[in-house]
Coordinates of C-alpha atoms and ligand atoms in Angstrom, one line a residue:
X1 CA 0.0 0.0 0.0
X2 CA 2.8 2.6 1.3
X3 CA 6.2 2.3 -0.5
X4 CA 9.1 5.0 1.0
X5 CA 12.2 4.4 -1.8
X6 CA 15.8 5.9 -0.9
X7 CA 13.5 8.7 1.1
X8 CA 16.2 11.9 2.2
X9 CA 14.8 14.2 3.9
X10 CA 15.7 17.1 6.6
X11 CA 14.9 20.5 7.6
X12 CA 16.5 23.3 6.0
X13 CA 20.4 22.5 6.1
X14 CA 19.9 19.8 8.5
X15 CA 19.3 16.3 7.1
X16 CA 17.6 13.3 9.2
X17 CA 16.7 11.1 7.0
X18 CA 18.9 9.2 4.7
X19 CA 17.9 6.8 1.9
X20 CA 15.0 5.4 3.8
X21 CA 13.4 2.2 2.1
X22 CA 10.1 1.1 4.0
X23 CA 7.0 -0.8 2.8
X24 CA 3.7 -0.8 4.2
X25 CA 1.1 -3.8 3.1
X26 CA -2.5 -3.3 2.9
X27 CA -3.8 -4.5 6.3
X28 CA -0.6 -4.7 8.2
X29 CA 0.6 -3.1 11.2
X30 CA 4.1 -2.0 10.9
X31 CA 5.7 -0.3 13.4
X32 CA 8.7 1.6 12.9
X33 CA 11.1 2.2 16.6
X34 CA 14.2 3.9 17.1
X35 CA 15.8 6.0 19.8
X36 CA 15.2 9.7 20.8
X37 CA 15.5 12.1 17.3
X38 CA 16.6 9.1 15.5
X39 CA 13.9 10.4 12.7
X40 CA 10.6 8.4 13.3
X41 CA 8.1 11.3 13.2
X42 CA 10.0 12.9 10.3
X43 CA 9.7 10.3 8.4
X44 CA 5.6 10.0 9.4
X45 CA 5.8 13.7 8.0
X46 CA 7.3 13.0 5.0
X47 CA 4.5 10.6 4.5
X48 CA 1.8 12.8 5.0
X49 CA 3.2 15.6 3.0
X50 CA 4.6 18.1 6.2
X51 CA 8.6 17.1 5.3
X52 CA 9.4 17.2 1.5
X53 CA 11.8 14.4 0.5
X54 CA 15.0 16.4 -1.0
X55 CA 16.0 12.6 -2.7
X56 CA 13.5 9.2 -3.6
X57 CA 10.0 9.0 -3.5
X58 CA 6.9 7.8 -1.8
X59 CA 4.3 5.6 -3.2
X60 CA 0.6 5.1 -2.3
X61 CA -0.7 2.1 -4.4
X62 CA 2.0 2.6 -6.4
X63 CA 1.3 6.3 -7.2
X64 CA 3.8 9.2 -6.1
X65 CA 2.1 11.2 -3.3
X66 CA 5.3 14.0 -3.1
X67 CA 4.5 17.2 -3.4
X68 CA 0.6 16.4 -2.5
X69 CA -0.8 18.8 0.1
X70 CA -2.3 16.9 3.3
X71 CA -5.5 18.0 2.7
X72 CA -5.8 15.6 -0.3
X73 CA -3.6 13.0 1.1
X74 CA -6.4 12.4 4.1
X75 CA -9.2 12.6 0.6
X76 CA -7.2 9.9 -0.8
X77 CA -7.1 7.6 2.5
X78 CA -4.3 9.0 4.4
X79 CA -4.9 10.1 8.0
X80 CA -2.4 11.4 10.6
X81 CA -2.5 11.1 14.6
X82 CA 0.0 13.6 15.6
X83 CA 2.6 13.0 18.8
X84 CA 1.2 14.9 21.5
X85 CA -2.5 14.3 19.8
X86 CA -3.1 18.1 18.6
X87 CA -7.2 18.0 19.3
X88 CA -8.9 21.4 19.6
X89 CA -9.1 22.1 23.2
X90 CA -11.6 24.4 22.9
X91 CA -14.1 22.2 20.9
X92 CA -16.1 19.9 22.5
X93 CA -15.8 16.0 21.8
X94 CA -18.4 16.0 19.4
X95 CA -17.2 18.7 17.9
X96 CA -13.6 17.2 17.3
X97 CA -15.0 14.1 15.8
X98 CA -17.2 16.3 13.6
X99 CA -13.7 18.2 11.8
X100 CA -12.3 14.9 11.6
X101 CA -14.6 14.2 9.0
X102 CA -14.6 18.0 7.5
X103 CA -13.9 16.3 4.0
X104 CA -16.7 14.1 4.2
X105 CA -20.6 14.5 2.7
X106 CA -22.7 11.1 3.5
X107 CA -24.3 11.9 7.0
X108 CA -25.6 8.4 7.5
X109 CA -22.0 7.6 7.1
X110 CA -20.7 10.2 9.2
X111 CA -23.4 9.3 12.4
X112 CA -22.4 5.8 11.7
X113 CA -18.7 6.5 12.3
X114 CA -19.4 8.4 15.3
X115 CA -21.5 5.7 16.9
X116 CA -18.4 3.3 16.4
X117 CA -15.9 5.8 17.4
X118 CA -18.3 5.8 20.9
X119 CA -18.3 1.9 20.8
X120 CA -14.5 1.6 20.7
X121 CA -14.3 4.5 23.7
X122 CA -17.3 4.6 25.6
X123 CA -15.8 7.2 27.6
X124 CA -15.9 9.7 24.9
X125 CA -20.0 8.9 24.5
X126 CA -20.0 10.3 28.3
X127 CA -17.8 12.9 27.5
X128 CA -19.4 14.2 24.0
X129 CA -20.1 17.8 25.0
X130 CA -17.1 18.6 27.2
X131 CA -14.5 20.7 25.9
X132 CA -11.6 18.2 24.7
X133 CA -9.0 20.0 26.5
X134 CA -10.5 18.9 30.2
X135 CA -9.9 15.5 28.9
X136 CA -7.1 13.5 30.1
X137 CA -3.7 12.4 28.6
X138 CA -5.4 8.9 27.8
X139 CA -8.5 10.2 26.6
X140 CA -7.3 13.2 25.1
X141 CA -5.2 9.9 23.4
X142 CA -8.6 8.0 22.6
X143 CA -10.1 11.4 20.9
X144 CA -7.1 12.2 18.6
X145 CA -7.2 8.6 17.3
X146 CA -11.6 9.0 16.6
X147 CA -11.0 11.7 15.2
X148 CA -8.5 10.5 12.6
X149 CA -10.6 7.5 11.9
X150 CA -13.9 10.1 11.4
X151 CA -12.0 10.4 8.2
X152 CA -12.4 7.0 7.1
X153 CA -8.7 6.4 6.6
X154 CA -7.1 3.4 4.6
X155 CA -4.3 4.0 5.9
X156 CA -3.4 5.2 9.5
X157 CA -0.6 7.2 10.7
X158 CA 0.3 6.9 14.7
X159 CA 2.9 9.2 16.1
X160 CA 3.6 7.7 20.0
X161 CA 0.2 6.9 20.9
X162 CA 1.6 5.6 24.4
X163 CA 3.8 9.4 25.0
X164 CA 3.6 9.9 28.7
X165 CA 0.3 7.4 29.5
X166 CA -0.1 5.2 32.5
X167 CA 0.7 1.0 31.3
X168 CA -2.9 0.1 31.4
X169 CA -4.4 2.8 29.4
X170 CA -1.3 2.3 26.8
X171 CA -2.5 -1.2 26.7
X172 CA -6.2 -0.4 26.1
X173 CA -5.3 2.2 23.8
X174 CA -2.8 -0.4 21.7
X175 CA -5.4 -3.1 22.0
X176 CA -8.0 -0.9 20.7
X177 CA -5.9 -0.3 17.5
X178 CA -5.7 -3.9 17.0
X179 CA -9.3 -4.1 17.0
X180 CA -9.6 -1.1 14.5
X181 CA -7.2 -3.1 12.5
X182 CA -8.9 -6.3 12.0
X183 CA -12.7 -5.1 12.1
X184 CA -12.0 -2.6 9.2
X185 CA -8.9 -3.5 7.8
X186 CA -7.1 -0.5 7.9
X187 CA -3.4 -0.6 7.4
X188 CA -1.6 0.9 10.6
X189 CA 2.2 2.7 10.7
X190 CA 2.8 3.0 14.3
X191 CA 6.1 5.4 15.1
X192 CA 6.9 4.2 18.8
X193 CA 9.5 4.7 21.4
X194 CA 7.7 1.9 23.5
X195 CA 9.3 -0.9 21.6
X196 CA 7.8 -3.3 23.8
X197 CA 3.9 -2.5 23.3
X198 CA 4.7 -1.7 19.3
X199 CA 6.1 -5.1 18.5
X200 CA 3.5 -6.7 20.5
X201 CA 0.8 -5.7 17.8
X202 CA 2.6 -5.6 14.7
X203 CA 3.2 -8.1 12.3
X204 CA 6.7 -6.6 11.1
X205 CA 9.0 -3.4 12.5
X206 CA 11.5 -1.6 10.9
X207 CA 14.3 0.0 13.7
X208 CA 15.7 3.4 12.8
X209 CA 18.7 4.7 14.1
X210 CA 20.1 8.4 13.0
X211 CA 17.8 8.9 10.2
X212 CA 18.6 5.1 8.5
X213 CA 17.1 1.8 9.0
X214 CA 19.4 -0.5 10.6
X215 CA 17.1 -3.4 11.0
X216 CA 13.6 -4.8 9.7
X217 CA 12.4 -8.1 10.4
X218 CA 8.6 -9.8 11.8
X219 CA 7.6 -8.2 14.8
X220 CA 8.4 -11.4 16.8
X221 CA 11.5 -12.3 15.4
X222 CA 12.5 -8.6 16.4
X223 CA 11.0 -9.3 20.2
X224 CA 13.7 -12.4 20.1
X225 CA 16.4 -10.5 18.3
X226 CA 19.8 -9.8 20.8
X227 CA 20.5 -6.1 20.2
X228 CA 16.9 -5.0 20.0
X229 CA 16.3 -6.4 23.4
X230 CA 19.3 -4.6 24.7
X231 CA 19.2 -1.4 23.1
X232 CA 15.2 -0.7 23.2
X233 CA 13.6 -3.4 25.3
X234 CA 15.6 -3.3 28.6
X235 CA 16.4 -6.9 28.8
Ligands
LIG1 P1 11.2 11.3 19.3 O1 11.0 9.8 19.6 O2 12.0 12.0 20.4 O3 10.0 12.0 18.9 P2 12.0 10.9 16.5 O4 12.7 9.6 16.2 O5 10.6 11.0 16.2 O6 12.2 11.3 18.0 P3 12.4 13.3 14.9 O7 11.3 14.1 15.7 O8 12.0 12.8 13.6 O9 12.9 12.0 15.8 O10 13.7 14.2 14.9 C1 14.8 13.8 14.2 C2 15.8 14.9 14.2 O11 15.3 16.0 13.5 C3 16.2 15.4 15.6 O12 17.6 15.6 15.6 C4 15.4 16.7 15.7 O13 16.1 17.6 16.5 C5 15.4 17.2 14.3 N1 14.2 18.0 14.0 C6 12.9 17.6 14.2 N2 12.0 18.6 13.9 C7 12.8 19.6 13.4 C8 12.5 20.9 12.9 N3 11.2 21.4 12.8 N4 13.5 21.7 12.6 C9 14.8 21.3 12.7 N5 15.2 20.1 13.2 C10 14.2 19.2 13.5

């Protein structure tokens, strides 16, 4: 579904990525770990059109999406969640899920959506007309993810879903995008520091270190492998 070829990329003088090859099959979950500013969320920008590649390309379906603005990258199936989630604080819940699906024009599917958004989360049914910045961390967590899925995504973008949340609500939260993964078989690209939880629910990982991948094999054989288990598992 997602193809990144020889993918450079940087910010102004300063380059992070460097020849970055990646692939992303339709219905997988692929996670992609590294260290501190080894480059994971720059390359999740590059993908959804915030970073320009200076070298390479990336394919969607085997059509070049560089150079497309985000705007029509989320109309052709494309939806970002942003590391520290980025919902408006000053919009209610509802209201949230409503821009996620700004682009959109089928009500039925639209209340449809909502409804399973609210059967995923529950708490964000309870919460639907409180502001979304009283929420907490977690749900605040739970809200960014509905709202990208308002959007009906093919393909879903996750930028540290577990950033500074208690085990057990990273553990809902993860199991929750299992669930979104099988029920509508939307393809997932988790970025993750939390190696641990990441490889857990993919099916493959790709490990970046300073802007390159090092390393890219089945999630479990990457759970087994030596060095990942000492440099980003602890063991
Ligand atoms: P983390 O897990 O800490 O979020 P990361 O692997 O996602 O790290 P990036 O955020 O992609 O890493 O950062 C990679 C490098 O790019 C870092 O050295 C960072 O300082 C640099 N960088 C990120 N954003 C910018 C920016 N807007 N301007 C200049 N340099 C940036």
């Amino acid at each position: 579904m997602l193809k990144l070829i020889d993918v450079d990329a940087g910010y102004g003088p300063i380059p992070v990525l460097h020849a970055v090859n990646m692939e992303v099959g339709k219905g997988e979950i692929i996670t992609l770990i590294g260290a501190n500013g080894a480059g994971k969320t720059t390359t999740l920008m590059a993908v959804c059109g915030m970073v320009a590649p200076r070298k390479g390309d990336i394919l969607l379906e085997g059509i070049s999406i560089c150079g497309i603005p985000a705007n029509r990258l989320v109309e052709l199936g494309i939806s970002q969640v942003p590391e520290g989630r980025l919902i408006f604080p000053d919009l209610t819940v509802a209201e949230n899920l409503d821009m996620g699906a700004f682009l959109r024009k089928d009500r039925e599917g639209i209340h449809q959506d909502i409804e399973y958004v609210f059967d995923l989360f529950p708490i964000l049914a309870d919460r639907r007309h409180q502001p979304g910045g009283t929420l907490s961390g977690g749900e605040q967590q739970m809200l960014a993810i509905s709202r990208a899925i308002m959007a009906r995504p093919r393909l879903l973008l996750l930028d540290e879903p577990s950033l500074g949340l208690a085990p057990m609500i990273i553990r809902q939260i993860f199991d929750i995008i299992v669930k979104i993964n099988r029920e509508s078989g939307t393809t997932i690209f988790l970025v993750e520091q939390n190696a641990n939880q990441a490889l857990k629910i993919a099916h493959r990982g790709y490990v970046m270190e300073n802007g390159v991948i090092t390393l890219t094999d089945t999630a479990a054989n990457l759970l087994d492998n030596e060095d990942v288990k000492k440099a980003y598992l602890g063991i």
